Amino acid sequence: MATLKALVVDDASFVRDLVKRTVRQRFPVIETTDAQNGRRAQSLMSRSNFDLVLCDWEMPEMSGLELLQWMRQQPQYEKVPFIMITSRGDKDHVIEAVKEGVSEYLGKPFSPEGLSKKIIKVMGRRLKDAMEKGGKSMEGPADAFKESAALLTQKRDAPEPRKEPAAGAEEQDNPLLAGGRREATSRPAARGPMSLASVRFSDSTLKSVVKDVNLMEVRVIAKRDQEFPGILDQAVVDIDIGDGQMARLNGYVHQLQAVDKRQDTDFVSVTIRFVDEDPKKLEDLSRFVARFRAGSR
């Protein structure tokens, strides 16, 4: 029976589900409630007491930082552990969160192991005592969801792309792909300026070129010699939206596909489905899509 209560706050339901699943599987003594933004979280926290808050930074209506500032002004939440889970990992933001009283900082995308370690660190003896009282081990069961996804995609230590037919003649219109079997000097001209994307996973980063993008998903092409994720793995896509600004879009791996029909293909197509519901992020994505379309004509 659950004896502790945690509040999970994120505008993306996919991320909330990942956090709740990890907590439920590894710490069955913790009951989870979720909120889609800081304003909703504030309302829930005013009506009930929580022992732990796991919160995103960038959300509509009230950000994670604003919620943290409000929390630390409430006597009942002055010392309650607050873990900021966010794609913002630069030093300035970390320092800002620390100044406001954050207990721990976890970057997106995160692994179940990474999240579990942070929870154990901030909850300390209180969590250990609750687990022991409930006859549970601090080492929770394996994440069955991720294990199933790994089996479906045959994910290994040295991952190989799935052998699927190509969606089109990718190599003829993308200079990144031309380097796989030709000299760099023989690359065909691109239709427009390349849009580079850095796709971050819990334990690796994929350097790639944007092949197609819309408000729902992005398809990128990457060289096979990198470490590839599995289907349904969390991802954060960093894209340059212009004016020196970088958009950090949360998503998950929807599809992995070989670029051509050869088993030893040099390039892999990765489709990332976006999960953000923040209007600001959607606005940034819209600007990038418009610029991408204009450059591809």
PDB file of C-alpha atoms in Angstrom:
ATOM      1  CA  MET A   1       0.000   0.000   0.000  1.00  0.00           C
ATOM      2  CA  ALA A   2       1.314   3.442  -0.967  1.00  0.00           C
ATOM      3  CA  THR A   3       2.426   5.570   1.961  1.00  0.00           C
ATOM      4  CA  LEU A   4       4.072   8.465   0.098  1.00  0.00           C
ATOM      5  CA  LYS A   5       2.617  10.815  -2.523  1.00  0.00           C
ATOM      6  CA  ALA A   6       4.381  12.306  -5.550  1.00  0.00           C
ATOM      7  CA  LEU A   7       3.177  14.940  -8.015  1.00  0.00           C
ATOM      8  CA  VAL A   8       4.366  14.662 -11.629  1.00  0.00           C
ATOM      9  CA  VAL A   9       4.132  17.924 -13.586  1.00  0.00           C
ATOM     10  CA  ASP A  10       4.740  18.145 -17.362  1.00  0.00           C
ATOM     11  CA  ASP A  11       2.767  19.520 -20.304  1.00  0.00           C
ATOM     12  CA  ALA A  12       3.527  16.351 -22.335  1.00  0.00           C
ATOM     13  CA  SER A  13       1.325  13.408 -21.318  1.00  0.00           C
ATOM     14  CA  PHE A  14       3.887  10.994 -22.801  1.00  0.00           C
ATOM     15  CA  VAL A  15       6.553  12.234 -20.390  1.00  0.00           C
ATOM     16  CA  ARG A  16       4.159  12.183 -17.432  1.00  0.00           C
ATOM     17  CA  ASP A  17       3.341   8.563 -18.213  1.00  0.00           C
ATOM     18  CA  LEU A  18       7.045   7.636 -18.384  1.00  0.00           C
ATOM     19  CA  VAL A  19       7.740   9.213 -15.002  1.00  0.00           C
ATOM     20  CA  LYS A  20       4.677   7.653 -13.362  1.00  0.00           C
ATOM     21  CA  ARG A  21       5.510   4.229 -14.804  1.00  0.00           C
ATOM     22  CA  THR A  22       9.046   4.358 -13.440  1.00  0.00           C
ATOM     23  CA  VAL A  23       7.897   5.463  -9.990  1.00  0.00           C
ATOM     24  CA  ARG A  24       5.145   2.842  -9.890  1.00  0.00           C
ATOM     25  CA  GLN A  25       7.454  -0.011 -10.937  1.00  0.00           C
ATOM     26  CA  ARG A  26      10.445   0.856  -8.769  1.00  0.00           C
ATOM     27  CA  PHE A  27       8.812   2.472  -5.753  1.00  0.00           C
ATOM     28  CA  PRO A  28       5.365   0.906  -5.212  1.00  0.00           C
ATOM     29  CA  VAL A  29       5.072   2.748  -1.879  1.00  0.00           C
ATOM     30  CA  ILE A  30       4.767   6.052  -3.794  1.00  0.00           C
ATOM     31  CA  GLU A  31       1.357   7.040  -5.149  1.00  0.00           C
ATOM     32  CA  THR A  32       1.535   9.371  -8.151  1.00  0.00           C
ATOM     33  CA  THR A  33      -0.738  12.217  -9.266  1.00  0.00           C
ATOM     34  CA  ASP A  34      -0.069  14.285 -12.375  1.00  0.00           C
ATOM     35  CA  ALA A  35      -0.686  17.801 -13.665  1.00  0.00           C
ATOM     36  CA  GLN A  36      -0.217  19.279 -17.147  1.00  0.00           C
ATOM     37  CA  ASN A  37       1.244  22.597 -15.984  1.00  0.00           C
ATOM     38  CA  GLY A  38       2.352  24.555 -12.938  1.00  0.00           C
ATOM     39  CA  ARG A  39      -1.014  26.247 -12.461  1.00  0.00           C
ATOM     40  CA  ARG A  40      -2.837  22.932 -12.227  1.00  0.00           C
ATOM     41  CA  ALA A  41      -0.091  21.577  -9.933  1.00  0.00           C
ATOM     42  CA  GLN A  42      -0.448  24.601  -7.664  1.00  0.00           C
ATOM     43  CA  SER A  43      -4.192  23.919  -7.368  1.00  0.00           C
ATOM     44  CA  LEU A  44      -3.623  20.250  -6.473  1.00  0.00           C
ATOM     45  CA  MET A  45      -0.928  21.122  -3.940  1.00  0.00           C
ATOM     46  CA  SER A  46      -3.235  23.601  -2.222  1.00  0.00           C
ATOM     47  CA  ARG A  47      -5.825  20.871  -1.636  1.00  0.00           C
ATOM     48  CA  SER A  48      -3.537  17.969  -0.765  1.00  0.00           C
ATOM     49  CA  ASN A  49      -0.035  17.369   0.613  1.00  0.00           C
ATOM     50  CA  PHE A  50       2.692  15.772  -1.481  1.00  0.00           C
ATOM     51  CA  ASP A  51       6.008  14.280  -0.358  1.00  0.00           C
ATOM     52  CA  LEU A  52       7.817  14.731  -3.697  1.00  0.00           C
ATOM     53  CA  VAL A  53       7.431  16.901  -6.804  1.00  0.00           C
ATOM     54  CA  LEU A  54       8.892  15.906 -10.191  1.00  0.00           C
ATOM     55  CA  CYS A  55       8.457  18.822 -12.565  1.00  0.00           C
ATOM     56  CA  ASP A  56       9.301  20.041 -16.067  1.00  0.00           C
ATOM     57  CA  TRP A  57      10.695  23.562 -16.542  1.00  0.00           C
ATOM     58  CA  GLU A  58       9.046  24.799 -19.740  1.00  0.00           C
ATOM     59  CA  MET A  59       5.246  24.647 -19.481  1.00  0.00           C
ATOM     60  CA  PRO A  60       2.329  26.909 -20.424  1.00  0.00           C
ATOM     61  CA  GLU A  61       0.528  29.069 -17.827  1.00  0.00           C
ATOM     62  CA  MET A  62       3.105  28.504 -15.069  1.00  0.00           C
ATOM     63  CA  SER A  63       6.654  27.229 -15.563  1.00  0.00           C
ATOM     64  CA  GLY A  64       8.443  24.757 -13.337  1.00  0.00           C
ATOM     65  CA  LEU A  65      10.643  27.528 -11.960  1.00  0.00           C
ATOM     66  CA  GLU A  66       7.597  29.619 -11.023  1.00  0.00           C
ATOM     67  CA  LEU A  67       6.041  26.609  -9.312  1.00  0.00           C
ATOM     68  CA  LEU A  68       9.273  26.019  -7.388  1.00  0.00           C
ATOM     69  CA  GLN A  69       9.367  29.656  -6.270  1.00  0.00           C
ATOM     70  CA  TRP A  70       5.766  29.422  -5.044  1.00  0.00           C
ATOM     71  CA  MET A  71       6.457  26.121  -3.269  1.00  0.00           C
ATOM     72  CA  ARG A  72       9.377  27.449  -1.276  1.00  0.00           C
ATOM     73  CA  GLN A  73       7.139  30.234   0.047  1.00  0.00           C
ATOM     74  CA  GLN A  74       4.607  27.753   1.455  1.00  0.00           C
ATOM     75  CA  PRO A  75       5.406  26.460   4.988  1.00  0.00           C
ATOM     76  CA  GLN A  76       4.224  22.920   4.188  1.00  0.00           C
ATOM     77  CA  TYR A  77       6.367  22.734   1.029  1.00  0.00           C
ATOM     78  CA  GLU A  78       9.418  24.667   2.152  1.00  0.00           C
ATOM     79  CA  LYS A  79      11.514  21.495   2.448  1.00  0.00           C
ATOM     80  CA  VAL A  80       9.633  19.049   0.211  1.00  0.00           C
ATOM     81  CA  PRO A  81      12.009  17.495  -2.401  1.00  0.00           C
ATOM     82  CA  PHE A  82      11.625  19.059  -5.859  1.00  0.00           C
ATOM     83  CA  ILE A  83      13.287  17.396  -8.875  1.00  0.00           C
ATOM     84  CA  MET A  84      13.439  19.537 -12.014  1.00  0.00           C
ATOM     85  CA  ILE A  85      13.214  17.294 -15.106  1.00  0.00           C
ATOM     86  CA  THR A  86      13.992  19.343 -18.183  1.00  0.00           C
ATOM     87  CA  SER A  87      15.800  19.584 -21.506  1.00  0.00           C
ATOM     88  CA  ARG A  88      17.373  22.818 -20.267  1.00  0.00           C
ATOM     89  CA  GLY A  89      20.812  21.692 -19.192  1.00  0.00           C
ATOM     90  CA  ASP A  90      22.944  24.810 -19.576  1.00  0.00           C
ATOM     91  CA  LYS A  91      24.864  26.061 -16.550  1.00  0.00           C
ATOM     92  CA  ASP A  92      22.896  29.304 -16.146  1.00  0.00           C
ATOM     93  CA  HIS A  93      19.565  27.504 -15.816  1.00  0.00           C
ATOM     94  CA  VAL A  94      20.973  24.975 -13.381  1.00  0.00           C
ATOM     95  CA  ILE A  95      22.340  27.786 -11.194  1.00  0.00           C
ATOM     96  CA  GLU A  96      19.003  29.625 -11.366  1.00  0.00           C
ATOM     97  CA  ALA A  97      17.116  26.520 -10.230  1.00  0.00           C
ATOM     98  CA  VAL A  98      19.593  25.879  -7.402  1.00  0.00           C
ATOM     99  CA  LYS A  99      19.170  29.451  -6.156  1.00  0.00           C
ATOM    100  CA  GLU A 100      15.414  28.940  -5.990  1.00  0.00           C
ATOM    101  CA  GLY A 101      15.764  25.801  -3.886  1.00  0.00           C
ATOM    102  CA  VAL A 102      15.635  22.887  -6.339  1.00  0.00           C
ATOM    103  CA  SER A 103      16.593  19.583  -4.707  1.00  0.00           C
ATOM    104  CA  GLU A 104      17.916  17.827  -7.817  1.00  0.00           C
ATOM    105  CA  TYR A 105      18.173  18.408 -11.566  1.00  0.00           C
ATOM    106  CA  LEU A 106      17.573  15.693 -14.199  1.00  0.00           C
ATOM    107  CA  GLY A 107      18.077  16.287 -17.904  1.00  0.00           C
ATOM    108  CA  LYS A 108      15.767  15.041 -20.630  1.00  0.00           C
ATOM    109  CA  PRO A 109      15.808  12.483 -22.084  1.00  0.00           C
ATOM    110  CA  PHE A 110      16.270  10.470 -18.891  1.00  0.00           C
ATOM    111  CA  SER A 111      16.570   6.760 -18.191  1.00  0.00           C
ATOM    112  CA  PRO A 112      14.503   4.936 -15.552  1.00  0.00           C
ATOM    113  CA  GLU A 113      17.758   4.276 -13.702  1.00  0.00           C
ATOM    114  CA  GLY A 114      18.710   7.953 -13.716  1.00  0.00           C
ATOM    115  CA  LEU A 115      15.302   9.022 -12.442  1.00  0.00           C
ATOM    116  CA  SER A 116      15.311   6.339  -9.750  1.00  0.00           C
ATOM    117  CA  LYS A 117      18.709   7.434  -8.446  1.00  0.00           C
ATOM    118  CA  LYS A 118      17.524  11.032  -8.132  1.00  0.00           C
ATOM    119  CA  ILE A 119      14.394   9.979  -6.235  1.00  0.00           C
ATOM    120  CA  ILE A 120      16.415   7.800  -3.847  1.00  0.00           C
ATOM    121  CA  LYS A 121      18.863  10.678  -3.291  1.00  0.00           C
ATOM    122  CA  VAL A 122      16.263  13.313  -2.411  1.00  0.00           C
ATOM    123  CA  MET A 123      13.896  11.057  -0.446  1.00  0.00           C
ATOM    124  CA  GLY A 124      16.673   9.389   1.554  1.00  0.00           C
ATOM    125  CA  ARG A 125      15.826   7.483   4.687  1.00  0.00           C
ATOM    126  CA  ARG A 126      12.123   8.240   4.444  1.00  0.00           C
ATOM    127  CA  LEU A 127      11.798   6.278   1.218  1.00  0.00           C
ATOM    128  CA  LYS A 128      14.004   3.449   2.442  1.00  0.00           C
ATOM    129  CA  ASP A 129      11.948   3.037   5.620  1.00  0.00           C
ATOM    130  CA  ALA A 130       8.682   3.055   3.646  1.00  0.00           C
ATOM    131  CA  MET A 131      10.006   0.427   1.227  1.00  0.00           C
ATOM    132  CA  GLU A 132      11.254  -1.813   4.044  1.00  0.00           C
ATOM    133  CA  LYS A 133       7.985  -1.458   5.930  1.00  0.00           C
ATOM    134  CA  GLY A 134       6.148  -2.521   2.796  1.00  0.00           C
ATOM    135  CA  GLY A 135       8.485  -5.484   2.291  1.00  0.00           C
ATOM    136  CA  LYS A 136       9.864  -4.057  -0.955  1.00  0.00           C
ATOM    137  CA  SER A 137      13.420  -3.865  -2.290  1.00  0.00           C
ATOM    138  CA  MET A 138      14.988  -0.551  -3.297  1.00  0.00           C
ATOM    139  CA  GLU A 139      16.009  -2.214  -6.562  1.00  0.00           C
ATOM    140  CA  GLY A 140      12.727  -2.282  -8.404  1.00  0.00           C
ATOM    141  CA  PRO A 141      11.747  -4.628 -11.231  1.00  0.00           C
ATOM    142  CA  ALA A 142      13.088  -4.074 -14.724  1.00  0.00           C
ATOM    143  CA  ASP A 143      11.226  -1.621 -16.917  1.00  0.00           C
ATOM    144  CA  ALA A 144       9.070  -4.081 -18.862  1.00  0.00           C
ATOM    145  CA  PHE A 145       7.882  -1.363 -21.239  1.00  0.00           C
ATOM    146  CA  LYS A 146      11.393  -0.560 -22.432  1.00  0.00           C
ATOM    147  CA  GLU A 147      12.378  -4.233 -22.508  1.00  0.00           C
ATOM    148  CA  SER A 148       9.451  -5.005 -24.794  1.00  0.00           C
ATOM    149  CA  ALA A 149      10.371  -2.128 -27.095  1.00  0.00           C
ATOM    150  CA  ALA A 150      13.987  -3.340 -27.217  1.00  0.00           C
ATOM    151  CA  LEU A 151      12.868  -6.843 -28.190  1.00  0.00           C
ATOM    152  CA  LEU A 152      10.598  -5.512 -30.910  1.00  0.00           C
ATOM    153  CA  THR A 153      13.437  -3.554 -32.465  1.00  0.00           C
ATOM    154  CA  GLN A 154      16.119  -6.162 -31.715  1.00  0.00           C
ATOM    155  CA  LYS A 155      18.131  -3.506 -29.911  1.00  0.00           C
ATOM    156  CA  ARG A 156      21.664  -4.684 -29.072  1.00  0.00           C
ATOM    157  CA  ASP A 157      24.898  -3.272 -27.686  1.00  0.00           C
ATOM    158  CA  ALA A 158      25.918  -2.536 -31.248  1.00  0.00           C
ATOM    159  CA  PRO A 159      22.542  -1.653 -32.806  1.00  0.00           C
ATOM    160  CA  GLU A 160      21.802  -2.388 -36.426  1.00  0.00           C
ATOM    161  CA  PRO A 161      19.154  -0.552 -38.429  1.00  0.00           C
ATOM    162  CA  ARG A 162      16.020  -2.376 -39.428  1.00  0.00           C
ATOM    163  CA  LYS A 163      16.087  -3.832 -42.940  1.00  0.00           C
ATOM    164  CA  GLU A 164      13.181  -2.026 -44.500  1.00  0.00           C
ATOM    165  CA  PRO A 165      12.782  -0.612 -47.995  1.00  0.00           C
ATOM    166  CA  ALA A 166      13.592   3.023 -48.526  1.00  0.00           C
ATOM    167  CA  ALA A 167      10.859   5.610 -48.516  1.00  0.00           C
ATOM    168  CA  GLY A 168      12.427   7.302 -51.554  1.00  0.00           C
ATOM    169  CA  ALA A 169      15.659   8.089 -53.316  1.00  0.00           C
ATOM    170  CA  GLU A 170      17.133   9.916 -50.307  1.00  0.00           C
ATOM    171  CA  GLU A 171      20.661  10.014 -51.616  1.00  0.00           C
ATOM    172  CA  GLN A 172      19.907  12.117 -54.658  1.00  0.00           C
ATOM    173  CA  ASP A 173      18.842  15.259 -52.842  1.00  0.00           C
ATOM    174  CA  ASN A 174      20.748  15.251 -49.530  1.00  0.00           C
ATOM    175  CA  PRO A 175      24.458  16.096 -49.405  1.00  0.00           C
ATOM    176  CA  LEU A 176      24.907  14.204 -46.123  1.00  0.00           C
ATOM    177  CA  LEU A 177      23.946  10.954 -47.838  1.00  0.00           C
ATOM    178  CA  ALA A 178      26.230  11.429 -50.806  1.00  0.00           C
ATOM    179  CA  GLY A 179      29.323  10.894 -48.670  1.00  0.00           C
ATOM    180  CA  GLY A 180      28.425   7.258 -47.950  1.00  0.00           C
ATOM    181  CA  ARG A 181      29.552   5.795 -51.302  1.00  0.00           C
ATOM    182  CA  ARG A 182      31.062   8.719 -53.185  1.00  0.00           C
ATOM    183  CA  GLU A 183      33.837  11.209 -52.693  1.00  0.00           C
ATOM    184  CA  ALA A 184      32.807  14.522 -51.112  1.00  0.00           C
ATOM    185  CA  THR A 185      33.681  16.381 -54.328  1.00  0.00           C
ATOM    186  CA  SER A 186      31.024  14.462 -56.238  1.00  0.00           C
ATOM    187  CA  ARG A 187      28.133  15.337 -53.948  1.00  0.00           C
ATOM    188  CA  PRO A 188      24.993  16.549 -55.735  1.00  0.00           C
ATOM    189  CA  ALA A 189      23.796  20.040 -54.940  1.00  0.00           C
ATOM    190  CA  ALA A 190      21.111  20.336 -52.277  1.00  0.00           C
ATOM    191  CA  ARG A 191      17.811  22.011 -53.081  1.00  0.00           C
ATOM    192  CA  GLY A 192      18.324  24.417 -50.205  1.00  0.00           C
ATOM    193  CA  PRO A 193      20.481  24.977 -47.126  1.00  0.00           C
ATOM    194  CA  MET A 194      20.809  21.921 -44.901  1.00  0.00           C
ATOM    195  CA  SER A 195      19.024  21.982 -41.564  1.00  0.00           C
ATOM    196  CA  LEU A 196      21.092  20.162 -38.976  1.00  0.00           C
ATOM    197  CA  ALA A 197      19.493  18.550 -35.949  1.00  0.00           C
ATOM    198  CA  SER A 198      20.955  17.102 -32.801  1.00  0.00           C
ATOM    199  CA  VAL A 199      18.739  14.352 -31.408  1.00  0.00           C
ATOM    200  CA  ARG A 200      19.467  13.544 -27.747  1.00  0.00           C
ATOM    201  CA  PHE A 201      18.650  10.261 -26.053  1.00  0.00           C
ATOM    202  CA  SER A 202      19.243   9.192 -22.447  1.00  0.00           C
ATOM    203  CA  ASP A 203      22.776   7.936 -23.147  1.00  0.00           C
ATOM    204  CA  SER A 204      23.719   9.179 -26.618  1.00  0.00           C
ATOM    205  CA  THR A 205      23.355  12.026 -29.129  1.00  0.00           C
ATOM    206  CA  LEU A 206      22.599  11.505 -32.816  1.00  0.00           C
ATOM    207  CA  LYS A 207      24.024  14.020 -35.296  1.00  0.00           C
ATOM    208  CA  SER A 208      21.745  14.235 -38.297  1.00  0.00           C
ATOM    209  CA  VAL A 209      20.203  16.245 -41.146  1.00  0.00           C
ATOM    210  CA  VAL A 210      16.507  17.114 -41.276  1.00  0.00           C
ATOM    211  CA  LYS A 211      14.845  15.396 -44.233  1.00  0.00           C
ATOM    212  CA  ASP A 212      11.250  16.377 -43.514  1.00  0.00           C
ATOM    213  CA  VAL A 213       9.387  18.091 -40.696  1.00  0.00           C
ATOM    214  CA  ASN A 214       5.852  19.095 -39.751  1.00  0.00           C
ATOM    215  CA  LEU A 215       4.038  20.007 -36.534  1.00  0.00           C
ATOM    216  CA  MET A 216       3.657  16.340 -35.571  1.00  0.00           C
ATOM    217  CA  GLU A 217       7.059  14.819 -36.313  1.00  0.00           C
ATOM    218  CA  VAL A 218      10.511  15.217 -37.821  1.00  0.00           C
ATOM    219  CA  ARG A 219      12.369  12.765 -40.040  1.00  0.00           C
ATOM    220  CA  VAL A 220      16.157  12.936 -39.918  1.00  0.00           C
ATOM    221  CA  ILE A 221      18.913  11.076 -41.744  1.00  0.00           C
ATOM    222  CA  ALA A 222      22.004   9.964 -39.833  1.00  0.00           C
ATOM    223  CA  LYS A 223      25.116   7.957 -40.593  1.00  0.00           C
ATOM    224  CA  ARG A 224      24.953   4.372 -39.422  1.00  0.00           C
ATOM    225  CA  ASP A 225      28.274   4.490 -37.555  1.00  0.00           C
ATOM    226  CA  GLN A 226      26.574   6.279 -34.623  1.00  0.00           C
ATOM    227  CA  GLU A 227      24.676   4.749 -31.697  1.00  0.00           C
ATOM    228  CA  PHE A 228      20.989   4.427 -32.531  1.00  0.00           C
ATOM    229  CA  PRO A 229      17.996   4.309 -30.159  1.00  0.00           C
ATOM    230  CA  GLY A 230      15.141   1.824 -29.993  1.00  0.00           C
ATOM    231  CA  ILE A 231      11.506   2.301 -30.915  1.00  0.00           C
ATOM    232  CA  LEU A 232       9.626   4.396 -28.298  1.00  0.00           C
ATOM    233  CA  ASP A 233      12.841   5.707 -26.715  1.00  0.00           C
ATOM    234  CA  GLN A 234      12.566   9.252 -25.369  1.00  0.00           C
ATOM    235  CA  ALA A 235      14.211  11.960 -27.469  1.00  0.00           C
ATOM    236  CA  VAL A 236      14.898  15.694 -27.375  1.00  0.00           C
ATOM    237  CA  VAL A 237      15.382  17.325 -30.778  1.00  0.00           C
ATOM    238  CA  ASP A 238      17.535  20.463 -30.767  1.00  0.00           C
ATOM    239  CA  ILE A 239      16.936  22.589 -33.868  1.00  0.00           C
ATOM    240  CA  ASP A 240      18.083  26.065 -34.818  1.00  0.00           C
ATOM    241  CA  ILE A 241      14.997  28.256 -35.249  1.00  0.00           C
ATOM    242  CA  GLY A 242      16.996  31.317 -36.290  1.00  0.00           C
ATOM    243  CA  ASP A 243      18.162  34.505 -34.617  1.00  0.00           C
ATOM    244  CA  GLY A 244      20.567  32.484 -32.518  1.00  0.00           C
ATOM    245  CA  GLN A 245      17.732  30.620 -30.767  1.00  0.00           C
ATOM    246  CA  MET A 246      17.529  26.885 -30.211  1.00  0.00           C
ATOM    247  CA  ALA A 247      14.258  24.978 -29.812  1.00  0.00           C
ATOM    248  CA  ARG A 248      14.269  21.869 -27.615  1.00  0.00           C
ATOM    249  CA  LEU A 249      11.397  19.621 -28.671  1.00  0.00           C
ATOM    250  CA  ASN A 250      10.442  16.534 -26.671  1.00  0.00           C
ATOM    251  CA  GLY A 251       9.380  13.387 -28.451  1.00  0.00           C
ATOM    252  CA  TYR A 252       9.875   9.664 -28.909  1.00  0.00           C
ATOM    253  CA  VAL A 253      11.256   7.402 -31.639  1.00  0.00           C
ATOM    254  CA  HIS A 254       8.351   6.450 -33.878  1.00  0.00           C
ATOM    255  CA  GLN A 255      10.224   4.744 -36.713  1.00  0.00           C
ATOM    256  CA  LEU A 256      13.695   3.523 -37.714  1.00  0.00           C
ATOM    257  CA  GLN A 257      14.178   2.739 -41.379  1.00  0.00           C
ATOM    258  CA  ALA A 258      17.059   1.857 -43.668  1.00  0.00           C
ATOM    259  CA  VAL A 259      17.613   4.514 -46.324  1.00  0.00           C
ATOM    260  CA  ASP A 260      17.989   1.941 -49.108  1.00  0.00           C
ATOM    261  CA  LYS A 261      17.382  -1.774 -49.613  1.00  0.00           C
ATOM    262  CA  ARG A 262      20.959  -2.927 -48.955  1.00  0.00           C
ATOM    263  CA  GLN A 263      21.677  -4.683 -45.658  1.00  0.00           C
ATOM    264  CA  ASP A 264      24.915  -2.690 -45.322  1.00  0.00           C
ATOM    265  CA  THR A 265      23.289   0.677 -45.976  1.00  0.00           C
ATOM    266  CA  ASP A 266      25.374   3.593 -44.707  1.00  0.00           C
ATOM    267  CA  PHE A 267      22.453   5.738 -43.529  1.00  0.00           C
ATOM    268  CA  VAL A 268      19.352   5.376 -41.400  1.00  0.00           C
ATOM    269  CA  SER A 269      16.133   7.400 -41.337  1.00  0.00           C
ATOM    270  CA  VAL A 270      14.797   8.176 -37.859  1.00  0.00           C
ATOM    271  CA  THR A 271      11.303   9.599 -37.284  1.00  0.00           C
ATOM    272  CA  ILE A 272      10.688  11.411 -34.004  1.00  0.00           C
ATOM    273  CA  ARG A 273       7.077  12.095 -32.948  1.00  0.00           C
ATOM    274  CA  PHE A 274       6.700  15.310 -30.954  1.00  0.00           C
ATOM    275  CA  VAL A 275       4.839  15.240 -27.631  1.00  0.00           C
ATOM    276  CA  ASP A 276       5.012  18.879 -26.452  1.00  0.00           C
ATOM    277  CA  GLU A 277       1.762  20.734 -25.884  1.00  0.00           C
ATOM    278  CA  ASP A 278       3.355  24.055 -24.957  1.00  0.00           C
ATOM    279  CA  PRO A 279       2.055  26.799 -27.341  1.00  0.00           C
ATOM    280  CA  LYS A 280       5.462  28.526 -27.273  1.00  0.00           C
ATOM    281  CA  LYS A 281       7.228  25.369 -28.459  1.00  0.00           C
ATOM    282  CA  LEU A 282       4.605  24.849 -31.152  1.00  0.00           C
ATOM    283  CA  GLU A 283       5.159  28.425 -32.291  1.00  0.00           C
ATOM    284  CA  ASP A 284       8.927  27.839 -32.488  1.00  0.00           C
ATOM    285  CA  LEU A 285       8.332  24.626 -34.428  1.00  0.00           C
ATOM    286  CA  SER A 286       5.988  26.417 -36.838  1.00  0.00           C
ATOM    287  CA  ARG A 287       8.698  28.989 -37.592  1.00  0.00           C
ATOM    288  CA  PHE A 288      11.212  26.242 -38.285  1.00  0.00           C
ATOM    289  CA  VAL A 289       8.784  24.306 -40.517  1.00  0.00           C
ATOM    290  CA  ALA A 290       8.035  27.448 -42.560  1.00  0.00           C
ATOM    291  CA  ARG A 291      11.734  28.206 -42.981  1.00  0.00           C
ATOM    292  CA  PHE A 292      12.475  24.570 -43.888  1.00  0.00           C
ATOM    293  CA  ARG A 293       9.725  24.481 -46.517  1.00  0.00           C
ATOM    294  CA  ALA A 294      10.914  27.738 -48.045  1.00  0.00           C
ATOM    295  CA  GLY A 295      14.505  26.484 -48.261  1.00  0.00           C
ATOM    296  CA  SER A 296      13.449  23.187 -49.869  1.00  0.00           C
ATOM    297  CA  ARG A 297      11.713  24.742 -52.846  1.00  0.00           C
TER     298      ARG A 297
END
